[in-house]
Short mmCIF file of C-alpha atoms in Angstrom, two decimals:
data_model
loop_
_atom_site.label_atom_id
_atom_site.label_comp_id
_atom_site.label_asym_id
_atom_site.label_seq_id
_atom_site.Cartn_x
_atom_site.Cartn_y
_atom_site.Cartn_z
CA MET C 60 -24.62 -18.33 -21.16
CA SER C 61 -21.88 -17.02 -19.79
CA VAL C 62 -20.45 -14.08 -20.17
CA LYS C 63 -17.91 -13.93 -23.47
CA THR C 64 -14.45 -14.26 -22.89
CA PRO C 65 -12.05 -13.51 -25.50
CA GLN C 66 -8.56 -15.37 -25.78
CA SER C 67 -4.94 -13.31 -26.31
CA LEU C 68 -3.67 -12.88 -30.11
CA ALA C 69 -0.38 -11.98 -28.95
CA THR C 70 0.98 -9.71 -25.98
CA PHE C 71 4.28 -8.50 -25.57
CA ASP C 72 6.48 -6.95 -22.01
CA THR C 73 7.20 -4.11 -21.68
CA GLU C 74 9.27 -4.04 -19.08
CA TYR C 75 8.61 -0.96 -17.31
CA CYS C 76 4.96 -1.49 -15.07
CA ALA C 77 2.75 -0.52 -18.14
CA ASP C 78 -0.39 1.82 -17.05
CA SER C 79 -1.99 3.02 -20.39
CA LEU C 80 -2.27 2.42 -24.06
CA GLU C 81 -4.39 4.30 -27.12
CA PHE C 82 -4.67 3.39 -30.55
CA TYR C 83 -4.07 5.42 -33.28
CA PRO C 84 -6.65 6.99 -34.90
CA PHE C 85 -5.75 8.81 -37.93
CA ASP C 86 -5.44 5.22 -39.90
CA ASP C 87 -6.23 0.90 -40.57
CA THR C 88 -3.02 0.23 -39.25
CA GLN C 89 -2.77 -1.35 -35.32
CA ARG C 90 -0.28 0.67 -34.51
CA PHE C 91 -0.63 2.26 -30.43
CA LEU C 92 1.44 3.51 -28.38
CA VAL C 93 1.96 2.40 -24.45
CA GLY C 94 3.00 4.33 -22.07
CA THR C 95 5.17 3.58 -18.25
CA TYR C 96 5.86 4.10 -14.61
CA GLN C 97 8.45 2.85 -13.25
CA LEU C 98 10.22 3.32 -10.00
CA LEU C 99 13.91 3.32 -9.79
CA LYS C 100 16.25 2.37 -6.37
CA ASP C 101 19.64 2.95 -7.70
CA GLY C 102 19.97 3.38 -11.22
CA ASN C 103 18.16 -0.77 -11.19
CA ALA C 104 14.82 -1.04 -12.00
CA GLN C 105 14.40 -4.47 -11.55
CA ALA C 106 13.57 -3.79 -8.49
CA ASN C 107 10.59 -5.38 -6.66
CA GLN C 108 8.20 -2.47 -7.94
CA GLU C 109 5.65 -4.10 -5.31
CA GLU C 110 7.78 -2.88 -2.58
CA LEU C 111 9.02 0.05 -3.19
CA THR C 112 7.55 4.02 -2.20
CA SER C 113 7.65 6.30 -4.05
CA SER C 114 9.65 8.05 -1.20
CA ASP C 115 12.56 6.58 -1.84
CA ALA C 116 12.88 5.89 -5.59
CA THR C 117 13.01 7.67 -8.36
CA ARG C 118 9.81 8.07 -11.52
CA VAL C 119 11.21 6.81 -15.14
CA GLY C 120 9.37 5.65 -17.83
CA ARG C 121 9.34 4.83 -21.39
CA ILE C 122 6.65 6.08 -24.47
CA TYR C 123 6.55 2.29 -26.98
CA VAL C 124 5.44 2.45 -30.08
CA CYS C 125 3.91 -0.76 -31.59
CA ASP C 126 1.74 -2.59 -34.60
CA ALA C 127 -0.24 -4.84 -34.08
CA VAL C 128 0.25 -6.80 -36.71
CA ASP C 129 -1.79 -9.20 -39.13
CA THR C 130 1.26 -12.42 -39.87
CA ASP C 131 0.40 -16.50 -41.66
CA SER C 132 0.66 -17.41 -37.88
CA GLY C 133 -1.85 -15.42 -36.26
CA MET C 134 -1.33 -11.27 -34.57
CA ARG C 135 2.19 -10.42 -33.53
CA ILE C 136 3.21 -7.42 -31.32
CA ILE C 137 6.31 -5.28 -32.93
CA GLU C 138 8.16 -2.45 -31.39
CA ARG C 139 9.14 0.20 -33.79
CA GLN C 140 10.43 3.22 -31.42
CA ARG C 141 10.94 3.65 -27.59
CA ILE C 142 11.89 7.30 -26.12
CA GLU C 143 12.57 7.59 -22.57
CA THR C 144 10.59 9.90 -20.06
CA SER C 145 9.26 10.04 -16.42
CA ALA C 146 7.02 8.36 -15.00
CA ILE C 147 3.75 7.93 -17.43
CA PHE C 148 0.14 8.53 -16.28
CA ASP C 149 -1.99 9.07 -19.29
CA ILE C 150 -1.09 9.32 -23.24
CA LYS C 151 -3.90 10.53 -25.05
CA TRP C 152 -4.50 11.79 -28.23
CA SER C 153 -6.41 14.73 -29.90
CA TYR C 154 -8.72 12.84 -32.98
CA ASN C 155 -8.86 15.63 -34.85
CA ALA C 156 -4.98 16.57 -36.63
CA VAL C 157 -4.34 20.76 -35.07
CA GLU C 158 -2.98 22.38 -38.38
CA GLY C 159 -2.81 18.90 -40.48
CA LYS C 160 -0.53 17.07 -37.32
CA HIS C 161 -1.32 14.11 -35.50
CA LEU C 162 -0.31 15.58 -31.91
CA ALA C 163 0.24 12.88 -28.79
CA GLY C 164 -0.07 14.79 -24.94
CA VAL C 165 1.69 12.47 -22.86
CA ALA C 166 1.07 13.04 -18.77
CA CYS C 167 3.46 12.89 -16.62
CA ALA C 168 4.90 12.54 -13.32
CA ASP C 169 7.75 15.51 -13.20
CA GLY C 170 4.91 17.13 -13.87
CA SER C 171 4.85 17.53 -17.20
CA LEU C 172 2.56 17.64 -20.33
CA ALA C 173 4.19 17.14 -23.03
CA ILE C 174 2.80 17.30 -27.17
CA TYR C 175 4.67 14.69 -30.04
CA SER C 176 3.65 15.25 -33.60
CA ALA C 177 3.34 11.15 -35.52
CA ASN C 178 5.44 11.25 -38.66
CA ASN C 179 4.49 8.48 -40.67
CA GLN C 180 6.87 8.34 -42.71
CA SER C 181 9.02 6.92 -39.97
CA ASP C 182 7.52 4.00 -37.37
CA ALA C 183 12.21 4.31 -35.71
CA GLU C 184 10.79 8.02 -35.43
CA PHE C 185 7.31 8.28 -35.41
CA LEU C 186 7.54 10.31 -33.09
CA ASN C 187 8.66 13.84 -31.96
CA PRO C 188 8.57 15.62 -29.41
CA VAL C 189 6.51 19.05 -30.31
CA CYS C 190 6.17 21.31 -27.24
CA THR C 191 6.23 20.38 -22.85
CA ASN C 192 4.41 22.87 -20.30
CA ILE C 193 5.57 22.00 -16.87
CA ALA C 194 4.46 21.91 -13.67
CA SER C 195 4.66 21.66 -9.85
CA SER C 196 3.30 18.83 -9.25
CA MET C 197 3.13 15.15 -10.61
CA CYS C 198 0.68 15.44 -14.03
CA CYS C 199 -2.07 13.28 -13.31
CA SER C 200 -4.36 13.05 -17.37
CA LEU C 201 -5.21 14.93 -19.94
CA ASP C 202 -7.21 15.94 -22.13
CA TRP C 203 -8.53 17.62 -25.77
CA SER C 204 -11.19 19.05 -26.11
CA ASN C 205 -11.02 18.31 -29.52
CA ARG C 206 -12.72 15.46 -29.84
CA ARG C 207 -15.85 16.59 -31.96
CA LEU C 208 -14.87 20.01 -32.51
CA THR C 209 -12.23 20.34 -35.79
CA THR C 210 -9.76 23.71 -34.48
CA ASN C 211 -6.22 25.14 -35.23
CA THR C 212 -6.11 26.13 -31.16
CA PRO C 213 -7.55 22.68 -29.36
CA HIS C 214 -7.39 23.25 -25.01
CA VAL C 215 -6.22 20.35 -22.90
CA VAL C 216 -7.35 20.34 -19.46
CA THR C 217 -4.52 18.37 -17.30
CA SER C 218 -5.65 17.00 -13.56
CA TYR C 219 -2.30 16.86 -10.92
CA SER C 220 -1.61 15.34 -7.67
CA ASP C 221 -2.02 19.15 -5.60
CA GLY C 222 -6.00 18.66 -6.60
CA GLN C 223 -5.18 21.52 -9.23
CA LEU C 224 -6.52 21.63 -12.47
CA GLN C 225 -4.99 23.16 -15.83
CA LEU C 226 -6.64 24.69 -18.71
CA LEU C 227 -4.09 25.61 -21.65
CA GLU C 228 -4.27 26.43 -25.42
CA LEU C 229 -2.15 24.72 -28.15
CA THR C 230 -1.20 27.19 -30.20
CA GLU C 231 1.03 27.39 -33.10
CA SER C 232 3.21 24.71 -31.11
CA SER C 233 3.52 25.96 -27.59
CA LEU C 234 1.56 25.32 -25.56
CA THR C 235 -0.19 29.35 -23.59
CA GLU C 236 -2.23 28.51 -19.86
CA VAL C 237 -5.77 29.92 -19.89
CA CYS C 238 -6.36 29.23 -16.73
CA GLN C 239 -5.65 26.69 -13.62
CA TRP C 240 -7.42 26.93 -10.35
CA GLN C 241 -7.39 24.43 -7.15
CA GLY C 242 -10.56 21.77 -8.44
CA HIS C 243 -9.88 19.22 -4.94
CA ASP C 244 -8.58 18.43 -1.74
CA LEU C 245 -6.71 15.20 -2.80
CA GLU C 246 -5.21 13.55 -6.12
CA ALA C 247 -7.19 15.25 -9.61
CA TRP C 248 -6.50 11.71 -10.37
CA ILE C 249 -8.74 12.44 -13.46
CA ALA C 250 -10.15 15.54 -15.63
CA ALA C 251 -12.51 15.69 -19.15
CA PHE C 252 -14.08 17.76 -21.82
CA ASP C 253 -17.71 17.06 -22.45
CA TYR C 254 -17.03 16.52 -26.07
CA TRP C 255 -20.60 18.59 -27.15
CA THR C 256 -20.02 21.71 -24.92
CA PRO C 257 -16.06 21.73 -24.53
CA ASP C 258 -16.51 24.96 -22.27
CA VAL C 259 -17.53 22.45 -19.42
CA VAL C 260 -14.90 20.14 -17.78
CA TYR C 261 -15.71 16.96 -15.63
CA SER C 262 -12.61 16.75 -12.88
CA GLY C 263 -12.75 13.70 -10.70
CA GLY C 264 -10.46 13.23 -7.22
CA ASP C 265 -9.15 11.12 -4.32
CA ASP C 266 -11.22 13.30 -2.87
CA ALA C 267 -14.75 11.43 -3.57
CA ARG C 268 -15.67 14.22 -5.57
CA LEU C 269 -17.32 14.26 -9.29
CA LYS C 270 -17.67 17.76 -10.31
CA GLY C 271 -18.10 20.13 -13.30
CA TRP C 272 -16.77 23.31 -14.66
CA ASP C 273 -17.79 25.85 -17.07
CA THR C 274 -14.45 27.52 -17.57
CA ARG C 275 -16.51 30.42 -19.06
CA ILE C 276 -17.71 31.68 -15.37
CA GLY C 277 -14.65 30.66 -13.50
CA PRO C 278 -13.60 28.43 -10.51
CA HIS C 279 -16.39 27.79 -8.42
CA PRO C 280 -18.03 24.31 -9.62
CA VAL C 281 -21.21 23.75 -11.05
CA PHE C 282 -22.35 21.10 -9.32
CA ASN C 283 -20.37 18.87 -7.18
CA SER C 284 -21.53 15.01 -6.50
CA ARG C 285 -20.72 12.97 -3.60
CA ARG C 286 -22.35 9.38 -5.60
CA HIS C 287 -19.60 7.98 -5.57
CA GLN C 288 -17.79 6.52 -2.76
CA ALA C 289 -14.36 6.55 -2.07
CA GLY C 290 -11.06 8.36 -6.06
CA VAL C 291 -12.94 8.92 -8.51
CA CYS C 292 -10.94 8.20 -11.23
CA SER C 293 -12.22 7.79 -14.58
CA ILE C 294 -14.64 9.92 -16.40
CA GLN C 295 -14.98 10.15 -20.24
CA SER C 296 -17.40 12.35 -22.34
CA ASN C 297 -20.05 9.98 -25.19
CA PHE C 298 -18.92 11.45 -28.24
CA HIS C 299 -22.13 10.01 -30.34
CA ARG C 300 -24.41 10.62 -27.65
CA GLU C 301 -24.93 14.18 -26.15
CA HIS C 302 -25.53 14.54 -22.39
CA MET C 303 -24.28 10.75 -21.76
CA LEU C 304 -21.27 11.11 -19.39
CA ALA C 305 -19.63 8.05 -18.07
CA THR C 306 -17.33 7.76 -14.83
CA GLY C 307 -16.13 5.02 -12.82
CA SER C 308 -14.90 5.52 -9.45
CA TYR C 309 -11.65 3.02 -6.69
CA ASP C 310 -15.65 2.16 -5.58
CA GLU C 311 -15.68 -0.50 -8.21
CA HIS C 312 -18.98 1.37 -9.35
CA VAL C 313 -19.72 2.76 -13.15
CA PHE C 314 -22.02 5.02 -13.19
CA VAL C 315 -23.54 6.76 -17.04
CA TRP C 316 -24.88 10.15 -16.02
CA ASP C 317 -27.91 12.45 -17.59
CA THR C 318 -25.23 15.93 -17.85
CA ARG C 319 -28.76 17.52 -17.46
CA ASN C 320 -29.35 15.73 -14.57
CA MET C 321 -26.53 15.39 -12.33
CA ARG C 322 -27.74 14.58 -8.62
CA MET C 323 -28.86 10.59 -9.89
CA PRO C 324 -26.54 8.81 -12.29
CA VAL C 325 -29.55 7.50 -14.90
CA GLN C 326 -27.63 3.87 -14.90
CA GLU C 327 -24.52 2.24 -12.59
CA PHE C 328 -22.57 -1.20 -12.71
CA ASN C 329 -19.94 -3.35 -10.02
CA VAL C 330 -17.09 -4.09 -12.49
CA GLY C 331 -16.11 -5.89 -8.66
CA GLY C 332 -12.19 -4.32 -9.07
CA GLY C 333 -11.28 -0.30 -9.56
CA VAL C 334 -12.76 1.40 -12.45
CA TRP C 335 -9.48 3.08 -14.33
CA ARG C 336 -10.16 3.68 -17.43
CA LEU C 337 -13.35 4.21 -19.31
CA LYS C 338 -13.53 4.01 -22.88
CA TRP C 339 -16.07 4.84 -25.16
CA HIS C 340 -16.54 2.80 -28.41
CA PRO C 341 -15.53 3.61 -32.53
CA SER C 342 -18.42 3.13 -33.63
CA GLU C 343 -20.55 1.36 -30.93
CA PRO C 344 -22.53 4.13 -29.18
CA THR C 345 -23.52 1.82 -26.11
CA LEU C 346 -20.06 0.26 -25.54
CA LEU C 347 -17.97 0.92 -23.30
CA LEU C 348 -14.25 -0.79 -22.66
CA VAL C 349 -13.27 -0.57 -18.74
CA GLY C 350 -10.20 -1.17 -16.65
CA ALA C 351 -10.88 -2.57 -13.45
CA MET C 352 -8.60 -3.00 -11.96
CA TYR C 353 -7.22 -5.90 -9.64
CA ASN C 354 -10.89 -7.66 -11.84
CA GLY C 355 -9.37 -6.92 -14.73
CA PHE C 356 -11.61 -5.75 -18.81
CA HIS C 357 -14.11 -5.22 -19.31
CA VAL C 358 -16.82 -4.18 -22.01
CA LEU C 359 -21.08 -3.14 -21.05
CA ASP C 360 -23.54 -2.27 -22.83
CA VAL C 361 -25.73 0.77 -21.53
CA SER C 362 -28.12 0.12 -24.48
CA GLU C 363 -30.69 -0.32 -22.04
CA LYS C 364 -30.94 -1.76 -18.80
CA VAL C 365 -26.02 -1.85 -17.55
CA ALA C 366 -24.13 -4.68 -18.05
CA CYS C 367 -21.76 -6.88 -19.44
CA SER C 368 -21.25 -8.21 -22.50
CA ALA C 369 -17.00 -9.60 -22.75
CA SER C 370 -14.73 -10.05 -19.86
CA PHE C 371 -11.37 -9.92 -20.51
CA MET C 372 -9.49 -11.68 -17.28
CA ASP C 373 -5.74 -13.12 -18.26
CA HIS C 374 -3.98 -10.08 -16.67
CA THR C 375 -2.05 -11.74 -13.66
CA SER C 376 -1.69 -7.05 -11.85
CA ILE C 377 -3.93 -4.32 -11.87
CA ALA C 378 -5.22 -3.68 -14.92
CA TYR C 379 -5.58 0.05 -16.11
CA GLY C 380 -4.69 1.16 -19.64
CA ALA C 381 -7.25 0.06 -22.69
CA ASP C 382 -8.20 1.84 -25.56
CA TRP C 383 -9.69 -0.22 -28.73
CA CYS C 384 -8.35 -0.32 -32.45
CA GLN C 385 -9.98 2.31 -34.79
CA ALA C 386 -9.90 0.59 -37.78
CA GLN C 387 -11.29 -2.04 -38.32
CA ARG C 388 -10.97 -4.77 -41.24
CA SER C 389 -13.35 -5.57 -43.77
CA GLY C 390 -15.25 -8.28 -43.33
CA SER C 391 -13.71 -8.31 -39.39
CA GLU C 392 -17.74 -8.36 -37.36
CA ASP C 393 -14.95 -7.93 -34.27
CA MET C 394 -13.10 -5.39 -33.66
CA LEU C 395 -9.62 -5.51 -31.77
CA VAL C 396 -8.76 -4.06 -28.68
CA GLY C 397 -6.01 -3.62 -26.69
CA THR C 398 -5.08 -3.54 -22.34
CA CYS C 399 -1.79 -3.44 -20.58
CA SER C 400 -1.29 -4.36 -16.82
CA PHE C 401 1.32 -2.12 -14.21
CA TYR C 402 3.39 -5.36 -11.63
CA ASP C 403 3.69 -7.63 -14.67
CA HIS C 404 3.82 -5.34 -17.48
CA VAL C 405 2.70 -7.04 -20.48
CA VAL C 406 -0.05 -5.68 -23.26
CA HIS C 407 -2.55 -7.92 -24.63
CA VAL C 408 -4.81 -7.70 -27.64
CA TRP C 409 -7.74 -9.60 -28.11
CA HIS C 410 -11.22 -9.05 -30.33
CA ASN C 411 -14.32 -8.25 -28.44
CA PRO C 412 -16.66 -9.93 -30.41
CA LYS C 413 -19.09 -8.31 -32.46
CA ALA C 414 -22.29 -6.14 -29.83
CA HIS C 415 -25.38 -8.13 -31.54
CA VAL C 416 -23.88 -11.40 -31.70
CA VAL C 417 -22.57 -11.76 -27.90
CA PRO C 418 -26.03 -11.73 -25.22
CA ALA C 419 -25.22 -8.42 -22.30
CA HIS C 420 -24.41 -10.20 -18.46
CA ASP C 421 -25.67 -8.17 -15.25
CA ALA C 422 -23.18 -9.13 -14.01
CA CYS C 423 -18.73 -10.08 -14.47
CA PRO C 424 -16.83 -11.99 -13.33
CA VAL C 425 -14.06 -12.46 -10.45
CA SER C 426 -9.97 -13.01 -11.31
CA GLN C 427 -9.45 -15.15 -9.03
#
């Protein structure tokens, strides 16, 4: 039997190139944020994005707040709010409230890390700015330390285009630097916490290095892996299972590691495209959502031998942003997924079949 290929339930045109998507994790709505990245030349947002270079254009972006709404005639995506920003590389929610607030971090090309607070009483003003940290190079990624451990003073780790990594603490609606260090020789595409031991940070860079850092002992890596053969651009700690880490690279491979031994991954899988985004399933510990750039989006099952259980191939451009909806509607065996792609500036929402319904396979489809 072939790999399951879900159908799109609804689409949304983001106008600007789309590269990040995050579902709101705090209630049973199907609300999500989309981040965009556009090169603007002479004020023209319609210029051919594939021909422009960053040296002759301004980077602009936009945050969308959208709802995937079930109707009698099917699902619709409704825009609730838009916020003009610098070009966006990454968006991530704090999965635990901070002093009663639901917070999202946004990493931007102007070097800013912007923190927003959610207001559930207003759709049109759902996101409101809280504070901002500015660095001298592009902010490529962020992660929150409190995925498993509740605290009112969470740390945020950020990575930058000059290879720097920065650890910040959020206190009383302001960001304070804890430490900053040179992590990589080229762009540091990704930084992520070990959610079980948030003093430990992982990072990946365009230098093809995957590194681990213990922030208690200073700017010296506890490991420096060269197992990936190209730039490392995605990392996520498994918040269900301690010691399980997923990483992805432009080399088209997803590695699953036991963090107690980082010399060699315990599993690996070629998804046929550079791995820009990795997201563990909200409730199934061994399902992993993968944004595979030039080869669509895939769901991997890493329970035994890693295999592909579903692939969504409707995007016609670079597959970047992806997330699982955190709310599962009663009576549904399928989990809603949102994905977005770059030059075609489109969002799709689709259902991933329940894990036990579809057998997994040892290869992903190839984009035509």
